[in-house]
CSV table of C-alpha atoms in Angstrom, one decimal:
chain,number,residue,atom,x,y,z
A,1,MET,CA,0.1,10.4,14.6
A,2,ALA,CA,-1.1,6.9,14.7
A,3,SER,CA,-4.3,6.7,17.0
A,4,PRO,CA,-4.1,5.2,20.1
A,5,VAL,CA,-7.1,2.6,19.2
A,6,PHE,CA,-4.5,1.4,16.4
A,7,LEU,CA,-1.5,1.7,18.5
A,8,PHE,CA,-3.4,-0.8,20.8
A,9,LEU,CA,-4.8,-2.9,18.4
A,10,LEU,CA,-1.3,-3.8,16.9
A,11,CYS,CA,0.4,-4.2,20.6
A,12,PHE,CA,-2.3,-6.7,20.8
A,13,LEU,CA,-2.2,-8.6,18.1
A,14,ILE,CA,1.0,-10.8,19.5
A,15,SER,CA,-1.2,-12.6,22.3
A,16,SER,CA,-4.7,-12.3,20.1
A,17,PRO,CA,-4.7,-14.0,16.9
A,18,VAL,CA,-7.7,-13.5,15.9
A,19,PHE,CA,-7.3,-10.1,14.3
A,20,SER,CA,-6.4,-11.9,10.3
A,21,SER,CA,-6.3,-8.3,8.9
A,22,GLN,CA,-3.3,-6.7,11.0
A,23,LEU,CA,-0.1,-6.0,9.6
A,24,LEU,CA,2.9,-4.5,10.5
A,25,LEU,CA,4.2,-2.2,8.0
A,26,LEU,CA,8.4,-2.2,8.1
A,27,PRO,CA,10.3,0.6,5.0
A,28,LEU,CA,13.2,-1.3,2.5
A,29,SER,CA,15.7,0.9,1.6
A,30,ASN,CA,17.4,-0.6,-1.3
A,31,SER,CA,21.1,0.0,-1.2
A,32,LEU,CA,22.0,0.9,-4.4
A,33,SER,CA,21.4,4.6,-2.8
A,34,SER,CA,24.5,4.5,-1.3
A,35,SER,CA,26.9,3.0,-4.0
A,36,SER,CA,30.0,4.8,-5.7
A,37,ASP,CA,29.1,4.0,-9.2
A,38,PHE,CA,25.5,5.5,-8.9
A,39,ASN,CA,27.4,8.7,-11.1
A,40,ASN,CA,28.4,6.2,-13.3
A,41,THR,CA,25.6,4.4,-15.5
A,42,HIS,CA,28.1,1.7,-17.7
A,43,ASN,CA,29.3,0.8,-14.1
A,44,LEU,CA,26.5,0.8,-12.0
A,45,LEU,CA,24.9,-1.5,-15.1
A,46,LYS,CA,27.7,-3.9,-15.0
A,47,SER,CA,28.0,-4.2,-11.6
A,48,THR,CA,24.7,-4.9,-11.4
A,49,ALA,CA,24.8,-7.2,-13.6
A,50,ALA,CA,27.7,-8.7,-12.4
A,51,ARG,CA,26.2,-9.7,-8.8
A,52,SER,CA,22.8,-11.3,-11.1
A,53,SER,CA,24.8,-13.6,-12.5
A,54,ALA,CA,27.3,-14.7,-9.8
A,55,ARG,CA,24.7,-14.8,-7.4
A,56,PHE,CA,22.8,-17.2,-9.4
A,57,HIS,CA,25.6,-19.1,-10.4
A,58,HIS,CA,27.3,-19.3,-6.8
A,59,ARG,CA,23.5,-21.3,-5.3
A,60,ARG,CA,25.6,-24.1,-7.7
A,61,ARG,CA,29.1,-24.6,-5.6
A,62,THR,CA,29.2,-27.2,-2.9
A,63,HIS,CA,30.3,-26.8,0.8
A,64,HIS,CA,30.3,-28.6,4.1
A,65,ARG,CA,26.7,-27.6,4.5
A,66,SER,CA,26.0,-27.8,0.6
A,67,HIS,CA,21.7,-28.3,1.2
A,68,LEU,CA,23.1,-24.5,2.8
A,69,SER,CA,24.9,-23.3,-0.4
A,70,LEU,CA,23.0,-19.9,-1.0
A,71,PRO,CA,24.7,-16.8,-2.1
A,72,LEU,CA,25.6,-14.0,0.9
A,73,SER,CA,27.4,-11.4,-1.6
A,74,PRO,CA,26.8,-10.2,-4.3
A,75,GLY,CA,22.7,-9.8,-3.8
A,76,GLY,CA,21.3,-7.9,-1.3
A,77,ASP,CA,20.2,-4.6,-2.8
A,78,TYR,CA,17.3,-4.1,-0.3
A,79,THR,CA,17.6,-3.6,3.9
A,80,LEU,CA,15.5,-3.7,6.7
A,81,SER,CA,16.5,-2.5,9.6
A,82,PHE,CA,15.5,-3.4,13.2
A,83,ASN,CA,15.8,-2.9,16.7
A,84,LEU,CA,18.0,-5.2,19.2
A,85,GLY,CA,18.1,-6.0,23.1
A,86,SER,CA,16.9,-3.8,26.2
A,87,GLU,CA,19.5,-1.5,24.8
A,88,SER,CA,17.9,-0.5,21.5
A,89,GLN,CA,20.7,-1.1,19.2
A,90,LYS,CA,19.9,-0.5,15.8
A,91,ILE,CA,20.7,-3.3,13.5
A,92,SER,CA,20.6,-3.1,9.4
A,93,LEU,CA,20.7,-6.2,7.1
A,94,TYR,CA,20.1,-7.2,4.0
A,95,MET,CA,16.3,-8.1,4.0
A,96,ASP,CA,17.0,-12.5,1.6
A,97,THR,CA,13.8,-14.3,0.6
A,98,GLY,CA,17.0,-16.8,-0.8
A,99,SER,CA,17.8,-17.8,3.2
A,100,ASP,CA,16.1,-19.1,6.0
A,101,LEU,CA,18.9,-17.3,9.1
A,102,VAL,CA,19.1,-14.1,10.9
A,103,TRP,CA,22.5,-12.8,11.5
A,104,PHE,CA,24.8,-9.9,12.1
A,105,PRO,CA,28.5,-9.7,13.0
A,106,CYS,CA,29.2,-8.5,16.8
A,107,SER,CA,31.7,-7.0,18.4
A,108,PRO,CA,35.0,-8.3,17.8
A,109,PHE,CA,34.1,-9.0,14.5
A,110,GLU,CA,36.3,-9.7,12.0
A,111,CYS,CA,36.5,-9.4,8.3
A,112,ILE,CA,38.2,-11.7,5.7
A,113,LEU,CA,38.4,-10.3,2.1
A,114,CYS,CA,36.1,-7.4,2.4
A,115,GLU,CA,38.2,-4.9,0.9
A,116,GLY,CA,35.8,-2.8,-1.0
A,117,LYS,CA,32.3,-4.3,0.6
A,118,PRO,CA,29.9,-1.7,2.7
A,119,LYS,CA,31.3,-0.5,5.5
A,120,ILE,CA,30.7,-2.5,8.9
A,121,GLN,CA,28.0,-1.0,11.0
A,122,SER,CA,29.4,0.9,14.4
A,123,PRO,CA,29.5,0.2,16.8
A,124,LEU,CA,29.2,-3.5,16.4
A,125,PRO,CA,26.8,-4.8,19.1
A,126,LYS,CA,27.8,-6.7,22.4
A,127,ILE,CA,25.5,-10.2,23.2
A,128,SER,CA,26.3,-12.2,26.5
A,129,ASN,CA,26.7,-15.5,26.7
A,130,GLN,CA,23.8,-15.2,29.2
A,131,LYS,CA,21.2,-15.1,25.9
A,132,SER,CA,23.1,-18.0,24.4
A,133,VAL,CA,20.8,-20.8,22.8
A,134,SER,CA,20.9,-24.4,24.7
A,135,CYS,CA,22.8,-26.8,22.9
A,136,SER,CA,19.7,-29.2,23.2
A,137,ALA,CA,16.7,-26.6,21.6
A,138,ALA,CA,15.1,-27.8,18.1
A,139,ALA,CA,17.0,-24.2,17.0
A,140,CYS,CA,20.4,-25.7,17.5
A,141,SER,CA,20.0,-28.4,15.5
A,142,ALA,CA,18.3,-26.0,12.5
A,143,ALA,CA,21.7,-24.2,12.7
A,144,HIS,CA,23.1,-26.4,12.1
A,145,GLY,CA,21.7,-28.0,9.1
A,146,GLY,CA,19.9,-30.7,11.1
A,147,SER,CA,22.2,-33.2,10.7
A,148,LEU,CA,22.9,-33.5,14.0
A,149,SER,CA,21.2,-34.5,16.5
A,150,ALA,CA,21.0,-32.9,20.0
A,151,SER,CA,22.5,-35.2,21.8
A,152,HIS,CA,25.8,-35.3,19.8
A,153,LEU,CA,25.7,-31.1,19.6
A,154,CYS,CA,25.7,-30.7,23.8
A,155,ALA,CA,28.6,-33.4,23.4
A,156,ILE,CA,30.1,-31.1,20.9
A,157,SER,CA,29.8,-27.9,24.2
A,158,ARG,CA,30.9,-31.0,26.8
A,159,CYS,CA,27.8,-32.0,28.4
A,160,PRO,CA,28.6,-34.9,30.1
A,161,LEU,CA,27.2,-38.0,29.3
A,162,GLU,CA,24.6,-38.6,32.7
A,163,SER,CA,23.2,-35.1,31.9
A,164,ILE,CA,23.0,-36.2,28.4
A,165,GLU,CA,21.5,-38.7,29.1
A,166,VAL,CA,18.7,-37.6,30.9
A,167,SER,CA,18.1,-34.6,29.1
A,168,GLU,CA,20.0,-32.1,31.6
A,169,CYS,CA,22.0,-30.2,29.4
A,170,SER,CA,19.9,-26.9,29.2
A,171,SER,CA,22.8,-24.6,30.6
A,172,PHE,CA,25.3,-25.4,27.8
A,173,SER,CA,25.0,-23.0,24.6
A,174,CYS,CA,24.9,-24.4,21.3
A,175,PRO,CA,28.5,-25.0,19.6
A,176,PRO,CA,29.5,-22.4,17.2
A,177,PHE,CA,27.6,-23.4,13.5
A,178,TYR,CA,29.5,-22.8,10.2
A,179,TYR,CA,27.1,-21.1,7.4
A,180,ALA,CA,28.1,-21.2,3.8
A,181,TYR,CA,27.1,-19.2,1.2
A,182,GLY,CA,28.2,-19.3,-2.8
A,183,ASP,CA,31.2,-17.8,-2.3
A,184,GLY,CA,30.6,-16.4,1.4
A,185,SER,CA,30.6,-18.2,4.7
A,186,LEU,CA,30.9,-17.2,8.5
A,187,ILE,CA,31.0,-18.9,12.0
A,188,GLY,CA,28.6,-17.9,14.4
A,189,ARG,CA,26.7,-18.7,17.3
A,190,LEU,CA,23.1,-18.4,18.2
A,191,TYR,CA,21.4,-16.2,20.9
A,192,ARG,CA,17.9,-15.1,21.5
A,193,ASP,CA,17.1,-11.7,22.6
A,194,SER,CA,13.6,-9.2,22.4
A,195,LEU,CA,13.8,-7.8,18.8
A,196,SER,CA,11.6,-4.5,18.3
A,197,LEU,CA,10.3,-3.7,14.2
A,198,PRO,CA,9.7,-0.3,14.3
A,199,ALA,CA,6.2,1.2,13.8
A,200,PRO,CA,6.3,3.8,10.4
A,201,ALA,CA,6.6,7.7,11.4
A,202,PRO,CA,4.8,9.1,12.8
A,203,ALA,CA,4.0,6.6,15.2
A,204,PRO,CA,5.9,7.3,19.1
A,205,SER,CA,6.4,4.0,20.1
A,206,PRO,CA,7.9,0.4,18.8
A,207,ALA,CA,5.0,-1.8,16.7
A,208,ILE,CA,5.9,-4.6,18.2
A,209,ASN,CA,8.2,-6.6,20.5
A,210,VAL,CA,9.6,-10.2,20.0
A,211,ARG,CA,11.3,-11.9,22.7
A,212,ASN,CA,13.8,-14.5,22.6
A,213,PHE,CA,14.1,-13.8,19.1
A,214,THR,CA,16.7,-16.1,17.8
A,215,PHE,CA,19.6,-15.2,15.3
A,216,GLY,CA,23.1,-15.8,14.5
A,217,CYS,CA,26.3,-13.4,15.9
A,218,ALA,CA,29.6,-14.1,13.8
A,219,HIS,CA,32.7,-12.4,14.9
A,220,SER,CA,34.4,-13.6,11.9
A,221,ALA,CA,33.0,-14.0,8.3
A,222,LEU,CA,34.5,-13.9,4.4
A,223,GLY,CA,33.7,-11.7,2.1
A,224,GLU,CA,30.1,-10.1,3.8
A,225,PRO,CA,30.8,-7.3,6.3
A,226,ILE,CA,26.9,-6.7,6.8
A,227,GLY,CA,24.5,-9.3,7.8
A,228,VAL,CA,20.8,-11.1,6.8
A,229,ALA,CA,17.2,-10.9,7.4
A,230,GLY,CA,16.5,-14.2,5.9
A,231,PHE,CA,13.4,-14.4,4.4
A,232,GLY,CA,13.1,-18.2,3.5
A,233,ARG,CA,11.2,-21.1,4.0
A,234,GLY,CA,13.5,-22.5,7.4
A,235,LEU,CA,13.1,-22.1,11.1
A,236,LEU,CA,15.1,-19.5,11.7
A,237,SER,CA,13.9,-17.4,9.2
A,238,MET,CA,12.0,-14.0,10.5
A,239,PRO,CA,8.8,-14.9,9.2
A,240,SER,CA,8.8,-18.6,10.9
A,241,GLN,CA,10.1,-17.0,14.2
A,242,LEU,CA,7.0,-14.1,13.5
A,243,ALA,CA,4.6,-16.6,13.0
A,244,THR,CA,5.0,-18.8,16.8
A,245,PHE,CA,4.3,-15.4,18.0
A,246,SER,CA,1.4,-14.6,15.8
A,247,PRO,CA,0.2,-16.1,12.6
A,248,GLN,CA,-0.7,-13.4,10.5
A,249,LEU,CA,2.5,-12.1,10.5
A,250,GLY,CA,4.2,-15.1,9.9
A,251,ASN,CA,2.1,-16.5,7.1
A,252,ARG,CA,1.8,-14.0,4.8
A,253,PHE,CA,4.4,-11.3,3.9
A,254,SER,CA,4.2,-9.1,1.1
A,255,TYR,CA,6.6,-5.9,-0.6
A,256,CYS,CA,6.1,-4.0,-3.5
A,257,LEU,CA,9.5,-2.3,-4.6
A,258,VAL,CA,9.2,1.5,-5.8
A,259,SER,CA,9.8,1.3,-9.0
A,260,HIS,CA,13.1,3.3,-9.4
A,261,SER,CA,15.3,2.6,-12.6
A,262,PHE,CA,18.8,3.3,-11.2
A,263,ALA,CA,17.2,7.1,-10.2
A,264,ALA,CA,19.1,8.6,-7.5
A,265,ASP,CA,15.9,10.4,-6.2
A,266,ARG,CA,13.5,7.8,-7.1
A,267,VAL,CA,16.0,4.7,-5.6
A,268,ARG,CA,15.9,6.9,-1.7
A,269,ARG,CA,12.1,6.3,-1.5
A,270,PRO,CA,11.3,3.7,0.9
A,271,SER,CA,9.8,0.6,-0.2
A,272,PRO,CA,7.2,-1.1,1.9
A,273,LEU,CA,7.1,-4.5,3.5
A,274,ILE,CA,4.3,-6.1,4.8
A,275,LEU,CA,4.3,-8.9,7.2
A,276,GLY,CA,0.6,-9.8,7.4
A,277,ARG,CA,-2.7,-9.5,5.9
A,278,TYR,CA,-4.8,-6.2,4.5
A,279,TYR,CA,-8.3,-5.4,3.5
A,280,GLY,CA,-6.3,-4.6,-0.2
A,281,SER,CA,-8.0,-5.6,-3.5
A,282,GLU,CA,-7.4,-9.1,-2.8
A,283,THR,CA,-9.1,-9.8,-6.7
A,284,GLU,CA,-6.2,-8.0,-8.5
A,285,PHE,CA,-3.7,-10.5,-7.7
A,286,ILE,CA,-2.1,-13.5,-10.0
A,287,TYR,CA,-1.4,-17.0,-8.1
A,288,THR,CA,0.9,-19.3,-8.8
A,289,SER,CA,1.7,-22.3,-6.4
A,290,MET,CA,5.0,-22.9,-4.9
A,291,LEU,CA,7.0,-26.0,-5.5
A,292,GLU,CA,8.8,-27.9,-3.1
A,293,ASN,CA,12.1,-28.3,-3.4
A,294,PRO,CA,14.0,-31.0,-1.3
A,295,LYS,CA,17.6,-29.6,-1.6
A,296,HIS,CA,17.1,-26.0,-1.4
A,297,PRO,CA,13.4,-25.8,1.0
A,298,TYR,CA,14.2,-22.8,1.8
A,299,PHE,CA,13.8,-21.1,-1.7
A,300,TYR,CA,10.4,-19.6,-2.7
A,301,SER,CA,10.5,-21.6,-6.2
A,302,VAL,CA,7.6,-21.4,-8.9
A,303,GLY,CA,6.6,-22.6,-12.2
A,304,LEU,CA,7.0,-21.2,-15.7
A,305,ALA,CA,5.2,-22.1,-18.6
A,306,GLY,CA,6.2,-19.8,-20.7
A,307,ILE,CA,7.5,-16.3,-22.2
A,308,SER,CA,5.4,-14.2,-24.6
A,309,VAL,CA,7.5,-11.7,-26.3
A,310,GLY,CA,4.5,-9.7,-28.2
A,311,SER,CA,2.7,-11.6,-30.4
A,312,VAL,CA,5.0,-14.8,-30.1
A,313,ARG,CA,3.9,-17.4,-27.9
A,314,ILE,CA,7.7,-19.0,-26.5
A,315,PRO,CA,7.0,-22.4,-24.3
A,316,ALA,CA,9.4,-22.7,-21.2
A,317,PRO,CA,11.9,-25.4,-21.4
A,318,GLU,CA,10.1,-28.6,-19.0
A,319,PHE,CA,12.6,-28.2,-16.1
A,320,LEU,CA,11.4,-24.8,-15.5
A,321,LYS,CA,7.5,-26.1,-15.1
A,322,ARG,CA,8.7,-28.4,-11.7
A,323,VAL,CA,11.3,-29.6,-9.6
A,324,ASP,CA,13.2,-32.5,-9.6
A,325,GLU,CA,14.1,-35.0,-6.6
A,326,GLY,CA,17.6,-33.5,-6.7
A,327,GLY,CA,16.2,-30.3,-6.5
A,328,SER,CA,16.8,-28.8,-9.6
A,329,GLY,CA,14.2,-26.6,-11.9
A,330,GLY,CA,11.4,-24.3,-11.3
A,331,VAL,CA,12.0,-20.5,-10.9
A,332,VAL,CA,13.0,-18.7,-7.8
A,333,VAL,CA,11.1,-15.7,-7.0
A,334,ASP,CA,14.4,-13.7,-5.1
A,335,SER,CA,14.7,-10.4,-3.7
A,336,GLY,CA,18.3,-10.5,-3.3
A,337,THR,CA,19.1,-11.1,-7.6
A,338,THR,CA,18.4,-7.9,-9.6
A,339,PHE,CA,18.0,-8.9,-13.0
A,340,THR,CA,16.2,-12.3,-14.1
A,341,MET,CA,18.4,-14.6,-15.3
A,342,LEU,CA,17.1,-17.4,-17.7
A,343,PRO,CA,18.4,-20.2,-19.4
A,344,ALA,CA,19.9,-20.2,-22.0
A,345,GLY,CA,17.6,-21.7,-24.9
A,346,LEU,CA,14.7,-19.5,-23.3
A,347,TYR,CA,16.8,-16.4,-23.1
A,348,ASN,CA,18.1,-16.8,-27.1
A,349,SER,CA,14.7,-17.2,-27.5
A,350,VAL,CA,13.4,-13.9,-26.6
A,351,VAL,CA,16.5,-12.0,-28.1
A,352,ALA,CA,15.7,-13.4,-31.1
A,353,GLN,CA,12.0,-12.2,-31.0
A,354,PHE,CA,13.4,-9.0,-29.8
A,355,GLU,CA,16.0,-9.0,-32.7
A,356,ASN,CA,13.0,-9.8,-35.2
A,357,ARG,CA,11.1,-6.5,-33.4
A,358,THR,CA,13.4,-3.8,-32.2
A,359,GLY,CA,16.2,-5.0,-34.6
A,360,ARG,CA,15.1,-3.7,-37.5
A,361,VAL,CA,14.4,0.1,-36.4
A,362,ALA,CA,17.3,0.4,-34.0
A,363,SER,CA,20.6,-0.4,-34.4
A,364,ARG,CA,23.1,-2.5,-31.6
A,365,ALA,CA,24.8,-0.8,-29.9
A,366,SER,CA,27.6,-3.1,-29.0
A,367,ARG,CA,30.2,-0.7,-27.0
A,368,ILE,CA,27.5,-0.5,-24.4
A,369,GLU,CA,26.9,-3.9,-24.6
A,370,GLU,CA,30.6,-4.8,-23.5
A,371,ASN,CA,30.3,-1.8,-20.9
A,372,THR,CA,27.5,-2.9,-19.2
A,373,GLY,CA,27.0,-6.6,-19.7
A,374,LEU,CA,23.3,-6.5,-21.2
A,375,SER,CA,22.8,-7.7,-24.1
A,376,PRO,CA,21.4,-6.6,-26.7
A,377,CYS,CA,21.5,-3.0,-26.5
A,378,TYR,CA,20.2,-0.6,-29.3
A,379,SER,CA,20.7,3.0,-30.2
A,380,TYR,CA,18.1,5.5,-31.4
A,381,GLU,CA,17.6,9.1,-32.2
A,382,LYS,CA,13.9,9.6,-30.2
A,383,SER,CA,12.6,6.7,-29.9
A,384,VAL,CA,11.7,2.9,-29.9
A,385,GLU,CA,8.9,0.7,-29.6
A,386,VAL,CA,9.8,-2.9,-28.0
A,387,PRO,CA,7.6,-5.9,-27.8
A,388,ARG,CA,5.2,-6.4,-24.1
A,389,VAL,CA,6.8,-9.4,-22.4
A,390,VAL,CA,4.2,-11.5,-20.6
A,391,LEU,CA,5.5,-14.1,-17.7
A,392,HIS,CA,3.2,-17.0,-18.0
A,393,PHE,CA,3.4,-18.8,-15.0
A,394,VAL,CA,1.7,-22.7,-14.1
A,395,GLY,CA,-1.5,-22.4,-13.6
A,396,GLU,CA,-5.2,-21.3,-14.9
A,397,LYS,CA,-4.3,-17.4,-15.4
A,398,SER,CA,-1.0,-17.0,-14.1
A,399,SER,CA,0.1,-14.7,-16.0
A,400,VAL,CA,2.2,-11.4,-15.8
A,401,GLU,CA,2.2,-8.8,-18.2
A,402,LEU,CA,6.0,-6.5,-17.2
A,403,PRO,CA,5.5,-3.2,-17.6
A,404,ARG,CA,8.3,-1.5,-20.7
A,405,LYS,CA,10.7,-0.5,-17.8
A,406,ASN,CA,10.9,-3.5,-15.7
A,407,TYR,CA,12.4,-5.3,-18.7
A,408,PHE,CA,14.2,-2.2,-21.2
A,409,TYR,CA,16.3,-0.1,-19.9
A,410,GLU,CA,16.5,3.4,-21.4
A,411,PHE,CA,19.0,6.0,-20.7
A,412,LEU,CA,21.1,8.3,-22.3
A,413,ASP,CA,24.7,7.9,-23.2
A,414,GLY,CA,27.3,10.4,-24.0
A,415,GLY,CA,29.9,8.6,-24.5
A,416,ASP,CA,31.4,8.5,-27.8
A,417,GLY,CA,33.9,10.9,-28.3
A,418,VAL,CA,32.6,13.7,-29.3
A,419,GLY,CA,30.1,15.1,-26.3
A,420,ARG,CA,26.8,14.1,-28.2
A,421,LYS,CA,24.5,12.4,-26.7
A,422,ARG,CA,22.4,9.4,-27.6
A,423,LYS,CA,19.6,7.2,-26.5
A,424,VAL,CA,20.2,3.7,-25.3
A,425,GLY,CA,17.6,1.0,-24.2
A,426,CYS,CA,18.7,-2.7,-22.9
A,427,LEU,CA,17.1,-5.6,-22.6
A,428,MET,CA,17.3,-6.5,-18.5
A,429,LEU,CA,17.0,-10.1,-19.0
A,430,MET,CA,20.3,-12.2,-18.5
A,431,ASN,CA,21.8,-15.6,-20.3
A,432,GLY,CA,21.7,-17.9,-16.9
A,433,GLY,CA,23.7,-20.9,-18.9
A,434,ASP,CA,23.5,-23.7,-20.5
A,435,GLU,CA,20.7,-26.5,-18.7
A,436,ALA,CA,23.5,-29.0,-18.1
A,437,GLU,CA,25.5,-26.1,-16.0
A,438,LEU,CA,22.1,-25.5,-14.2
A,439,ALA,CA,21.8,-29.2,-12.6
A,440,GLY,CA,21.7,-29.2,-8.9
A,441,GLY,CA,19.4,-25.8,-8.5
A,442,PRO,CA,16.9,-23.3,-10.3
A,443,GLY,CA,16.7,-23.0,-13.4
A,444,ALA,CA,16.0,-19.6,-13.0
A,445,THR,CA,15.6,-16.5,-10.8
A,446,LEU,CA,12.6,-14.2,-10.9
A,447,GLY,CA,15.3,-10.9,-10.1
A,448,ASN,CA,13.6,-7.7,-8.0
A,449,TYR,CA,14.5,-5.5,-11.2
A,450,GLN,CA,11.6,-7.1,-12.8
A,451,GLN,CA,9.4,-7.4,-9.5
A,452,GLN,CA,9.4,-3.3,-9.1
A,453,GLY,CA,5.7,-1.8,-9.5
A,454,PHE,CA,4.2,-4.9,-7.8
A,455,GLU,CA,3.3,-6.2,-4.7
A,456,VAL,CA,4.6,-9.3,-4.6
A,457,ALA,CA,3.0,-11.6,-2.1
A,458,TYR,CA,4.2,-14.5,-0.3
A,459,ASP,CA,1.3,-16.5,1.0
A,460,LEU,CA,3.0,-19.4,3.3
A,461,GLU,CA,-0.8,-20.7,4.8
A,462,ASN,CA,-1.9,-21.4,1.1
A,463,ASN,CA,1.6,-22.4,-0.9
A,464,ARG,CA,1.6,-19.2,-3.3
A,465,VAL,CA,3.0,-16.8,-4.1
A,466,GLY,CA,1.2,-14.0,-5.7
A,467,PHE,CA,1.8,-10.4,-8.1
A,468,ALA,CA,-0.1,-7.3,-8.3
A,469,ARG,CA,0.4,-4.3,-9.9
A,470,ARG,CA,0.9,-1.1,-7.5
A,471,GLN,CA,1.4,2.2,-7.1
A,472,CYS,CA,4.3,1.6,-4.5
A,473,SER,CA,5.0,4.8,-3.1
A,474,THR,CA,1.8,5.5,-2.9
A,475,LEU,CA,0.7,2.1,-1.2
A,476,TRP,CA,3.2,3.2,1.5
A,477,ASP,CA,1.3,6.7,2.0
A,478,SER,CA,-1.9,5.3,2.4
A,479,LEU,CA,-1.0,2.4,4.7
A,480,ASN,CA,1.0,4.3,6.8
A,481,ARG,CA,-1.5,7.0,7.2
A,482,SER,CA,-4.1,4.0,8.4
């Protein structure tokens, strides 16, 4: 049971910003635990690879609000839950570092082209119009992309001209907004209500209650029945809003994804999401600076200098080291993409080194490649040596060595027609396409599968992203006991 002193400090955190070591610990659930393909390795890998590829390439599709052209579905491997309003309605959303809005479906709700999608949470919340955001609020302008002034938005809301001129339109609601993703969209309204973030068990009460939290309420959506908790760098994202109540909670957050390798028992373990800073071994983190992206300001972009495969260091193309004025380049650290996507040239060089090392002692499993969408895959009898993989981010001492299981997935395949099982291993990095195809968006994404077993820290105060090797389930237990 959490001590009274500890609970007092957590509650006191909202009104006192001096406790820089305070944190809020929340569980992330892996949505794969409810996947119907979980018992079929080929289907699971193929659907996951397809989602990763689609999410990456859908970033480049243009919409009326091109600066918010983000993917919603596919993506979203991890979910976050909280309670909303005085009735404590539980809301479960995809946690997404690649978007900047917190939204969910509200009653009544119509979902277009949602066949085969996850089921809508029931019952859907009903939000009172009394909780709507004013047309003159900065949040209203942000939801409309910042392209319309408060006067324009209030005019759309039919506030009289004389009231607009004297700024007396606070009683008029923010008009509906259109939010577009890569392969989905929604029409929503902005509301404010209390949001309670629950403390980990066995704490008896919510650790924090945020009043006037701003969120989007959708009554119609295309392709997405769940909703998203945006953790990007925008005004309406969850970290940004938490920062207005408590800088310690909003200026730094991290997560530690429990290594699962698609194992059913491991995928159900909670992964800790840590809001704020704790007294850990800060020296263990390997940091690289965030890059500003003028077209996609909500992305957590970093520079990649190269990738080592075994003893060979492969330099990254220049556009992965920086972001240009058009928003092209850099690597997005993304919680919503499963597998890392690399530009074709760099990916092919990595594969060539794998072939040079692993291909000498193991046979290519072309049928597995066709069935899973991953490549290269190899079959072997007992075990196989694979070269180590190191990501060299821009900056001094900014190299991160990946554990073998983070980039080479091994499983037993029994589909050879005679019932004999054999060991198969596949490279878990994917081809993102030629450089010309990647113009106007990120050059690569660092997927959550490659982030497993690391605490990934988003230090917004110092504008950097950090990586530290962790036993994430142990970290969850130790922080929970604290």
